[in-house]
Amino acid sequence: FAVPLVWLVLSSVMSNAEINRFPPALWPSGIDLGGYRYVLGNAMFPRWFVNSLIVSAVTVAANLVLGSLAGYAFARMRFAGSRVLMGLMLATMAVPFQLTMIPTFLVMKKLGLIDTLGALIVPSLVTPFAVFLLRQFFLSLPRELEEAAWIDGCSRLRVLWRIVLPLSRPALATVAVLTFLTTWNDLTWPLIAINHDTQYTLQLGL
């Protein structure tokens, strides 16, 4: 599992000629730090880093909050069409991004968010993956804990906050890590939605 990381480190200190050579060099003939100097010397690098941090942090926070609320609703509340809605939501997980990027772009354009960080945040405020994962974890929790809290006079929201979420830390951590990595490493959507370099994320800037 460490091979990609080792290759990443080694290739970062190779010269362009070594990187583009075929067959590729497995070991650098010398240490070339030109790439590091070029990136770190770029005046926009700190801005790109902060942009990526903002987008990733807001997206993670939104997915934890909205995903928890939606997941709990699907896990514990029975309402008309709940199964249909859950099925439709799961179906969207099978739809490739290439099918939705044009409609998403048009919606963001109508909202006036193109070329802003909002265009990167709004489409990912809550994802089907976060809702599904949290719902499945909530279903595994014993109902008796919630029923005892209701007897003590807790509302559903208070039960979620005081009982369910503290027991769901593993699932919340999983959602947070995977959402952060997906958002941080995203290149395709920022490439479509962002034009000015002041709004670039780190991946797009590099």
Coordinates of C-alpha atoms in Angstrom, one line a residue:
F1 CA 0.0 0.0 0.0
A2 CA 3.0 2.3 0.4
V3 CA 4.2 2.0 -3.2
P4 CA 2.1 4.9 -4.6
L5 CA 3.3 7.1 -1.7
V6 CA 6.9 6.2 -2.2
W7 CA 6.6 6.8 -6.0
L8 CA 5.0 10.1 -5.3
V9 CA 7.9 11.2 -3.1
L10 CA 10.6 10.0 -5.5
S11 CA 9.0 11.5 -8.6
S12 CA 8.6 14.8 -6.9
V13 CA 12.4 15.2 -6.8
M14 CA 13.0 13.9 -10.3
S15 CA 13.8 16.2 -13.3
N16 CA 11.2 16.6 -16.0
A17 CA 13.4 14.5 -18.3
E18 CA 13.3 11.6 -15.9
I19 CA 9.6 11.9 -15.3
N20 CA 8.8 11.9 -19.0
R21 CA 11.2 9.1 -19.9
F22 CA 9.9 5.8 -21.1
P23 CA 10.3 3.4 -19.5
P24 CA 10.1 5.5 -16.4
A25 CA 13.0 5.9 -14.0
L26 CA 12.4 4.0 -10.8
W27 CA 15.0 6.0 -8.9
P28 CA 16.1 9.6 -9.3
S29 CA 19.6 10.1 -10.6
G30 CA 19.8 13.2 -8.4
I31 CA 17.6 15.4 -6.2
D32 CA 15.9 18.2 -8.1
L33 CA 13.9 20.5 -5.9
G34 CA 12.8 22.8 -8.8
G35 CA 9.2 21.7 -8.5
Y36 CA 9.0 22.6 -4.8
R37 CA 10.7 26.0 -5.4
Y38 CA 8.3 26.7 -8.2
V39 CA 5.1 25.8 -6.3
L40 CA 6.1 27.4 -2.9
G41 CA 7.4 30.5 -4.6
N42 CA 4.1 31.1 -6.3
A43 CA 2.3 34.0 -4.7
M44 CA -1.1 32.4 -5.1
F45 CA -0.1 29.1 -3.3
P46 CA -1.3 30.2 0.1
R47 CA -4.6 31.4 -1.4
W48 CA -5.2 28.1 -3.1
F49 CA -4.4 26.2 0.1
V50 CA -6.9 28.3 2.1
N51 CA -9.6 28.0 -0.6
S52 CA -9.2 24.2 -0.5
L53 CA -9.4 24.2 3.3
I54 CA -12.5 26.4 3.3
V55 CA -14.3 24.2 0.7
S56 CA -13.4 21.0 2.4
A57 CA -14.2 22.1 5.9
V58 CA -17.6 23.5 5.0
T59 CA -18.5 20.5 2.9
V60 CA -17.5 18.1 5.7
A61 CA -19.5 20.1 8.3
A62 CA -22.5 20.3 6.1
N63 CA -22.4 16.5 5.4
L64 CA -22.2 15.7 9.0
V65 CA -25.1 17.9 10.0
L66 CA -27.4 17.3 7.1
G67 CA -26.4 13.7 6.6
S68 CA -27.1 13.0 10.3
L69 CA -30.6 14.6 10.1
A70 CA -31.6 12.9 6.9
G71 CA -30.1 9.5 7.9
Y72 CA -31.9 9.6 11.2
A73 CA -35.2 10.5 9.5
F74 CA -34.8 7.6 7.1
A75 CA -33.8 5.2 9.9
R76 CA -36.4 6.0 12.6
M77 CA -39.3 7.9 11.0
R78 CA -41.9 6.3 8.8
F79 CA -43.6 8.7 6.4
A80 CA -45.4 8.5 3.1
G81 CA -42.9 7.7 0.3
S82 CA -39.9 7.2 2.6
R83 CA -38.9 3.9 0.9
V84 CA -39.3 5.5 -2.5
L85 CA -37.2 8.5 -1.5
M86 CA -34.6 6.2 -0.1
G87 CA -34.5 4.1 -3.3
L88 CA -34.2 7.2 -5.5
M89 CA -31.4 8.5 -3.3
L90 CA -29.5 5.2 -3.6
A91 CA -30.1 5.3 -7.4
T92 CA -28.3 8.6 -7.6
M93 CA -25.2 6.9 -6.3
A94 CA -25.1 4.9 -9.5
V95 CA -25.2 8.0 -11.7
P96 CA -21.8 9.1 -12.9
F97 CA -20.7 12.6 -12.4
Q98 CA -20.3 13.1 -16.2
L99 CA -24.1 12.9 -16.5
T100 CA -24.8 15.5 -13.9
M101 CA -22.0 18.1 -14.4
I102 CA -23.8 20.0 -17.1
P103 CA -27.1 20.3 -15.2
T104 CA -25.2 21.2 -12.1
F105 CA -23.2 23.9 -14.0
L106 CA -26.5 25.4 -15.3
V107 CA -28.0 25.5 -11.8
M108 CA -24.9 27.1 -10.3
K109 CA -25.0 29.6 -13.2
K110 CA -28.6 30.5 -12.4
L111 CA -27.7 31.0 -8.8
G112 CA -24.9 33.3 -9.7
L113 CA -22.3 31.0 -8.0
I114 CA -20.0 30.3 -11.0
D115 CA -16.4 31.3 -10.3
T116 CA -17.0 31.4 -6.6
L117 CA -16.2 28.9 -3.8
G118 CA -20.0 28.5 -3.4
A119 CA -20.1 26.6 -6.7
L120 CA -17.8 24.0 -5.2
I121 CA -19.6 23.8 -1.8
V122 CA -23.3 23.9 -2.7
P123 CA -23.5 20.7 -4.9
S124 CA -21.8 18.7 -2.1
L125 CA -23.6 20.1 0.9
V126 CA -25.1 16.6 1.5
T127 CA -24.3 13.5 -0.4
P128 CA -26.2 10.2 -0.8
F129 CA -23.2 8.3 0.5
A130 CA -23.3 10.3 3.8
V131 CA -27.0 9.8 4.3
F132 CA -26.9 6.1 3.4
L133 CA -23.9 5.3 5.7
L134 CA -25.3 7.1 8.7
R135 CA -28.8 5.6 8.1
Q136 CA -27.3 2.1 8.2
F137 CA -25.4 2.8 11.3
F138 CA -28.4 4.4 13.1
L139 CA -30.4 1.2 12.2
S140 CA -27.8 -0.9 14.1
L141 CA -28.4 1.1 17.3
P142 CA -30.9 -0.4 19.8
R143 CA -34.2 1.4 19.9
E144 CA -34.5 0.9 23.6
L145 CA -32.0 3.6 24.3
E146 CA -34.1 6.1 22.4
E147 CA -37.3 4.9 24.0
A148 CA -35.8 5.4 27.4
A149 CA -34.9 9.0 26.5
W150 CA -38.4 9.7 25.2
I151 CA -39.8 8.4 28.5
D152 CA -37.6 11.0 30.2
G153 CA -39.1 13.7 28.1
C154 CA -36.5 14.1 25.4
S155 CA -37.6 15.3 21.9
R156 CA -36.4 13.6 18.8
L157 CA -33.8 16.2 18.1
R158 CA -32.5 15.9 21.7
V159 CA -32.4 12.1 21.4
L160 CA -30.4 12.5 18.2
W161 CA -28.0 15.0 19.8
R162 CA -27.6 13.3 23.2
I163 CA -28.0 9.6 22.5
V164 CA -27.6 8.7 18.8
L165 CA -24.7 10.9 17.7
P166 CA -22.3 10.2 20.6
L167 CA -22.8 6.4 19.8
S168 CA -22.2 7.1 16.1
R169 CA -18.7 8.5 16.3
P170 CA -17.2 5.8 14.1
A171 CA -19.7 6.4 11.3
L172 CA -19.3 10.2 11.7
A173 CA -15.5 9.9 11.5
T174 CA -15.8 7.7 8.4
V175 CA -18.0 10.2 6.7
A176 CA -15.8 13.1 7.7
V177 CA -12.6 11.5 6.4
L178 CA -14.0 10.3 3.1
T179 CA -15.8 13.5 2.4
F180 CA -12.7 15.6 3.2
L181 CA -10.5 13.4 0.9
T182 CA -13.0 13.5 -1.9
T183 CA -13.5 17.3 -1.7
W184 CA -9.8 18.0 -1.3
N185 CA -8.7 15.9 -4.2
D186 CA -11.5 17.0 -6.6
L187 CA -10.2 18.4 -9.9
T188 CA -12.9 18.0 -12.5
W189 CA -15.6 20.1 -11.0
P190 CA -13.3 23.0 -10.0
L191 CA -11.9 23.0 -13.5
I192 CA -15.4 23.5 -14.8
A193 CA -16.8 25.9 -12.3
I194 CA -13.8 28.2 -11.5
N195 CA -12.2 30.6 -14.0
H196 CA -10.1 33.1 -12.0
D197 CA -7.0 32.0 -10.2
T198 CA -8.0 33.8 -7.0
Q199 CA -10.7 31.2 -6.6
Y200 CA -8.6 28.2 -7.5
T201 CA -8.4 25.2 -5.1
L202 CA -4.9 23.7 -4.5
Q203 CA -5.5 20.9 -7.0
L204 CA -6.6 23.2 -9.7
G205 CA -3.8 25.7 -9.1
L206 CA -1.1 22.9 -9.2

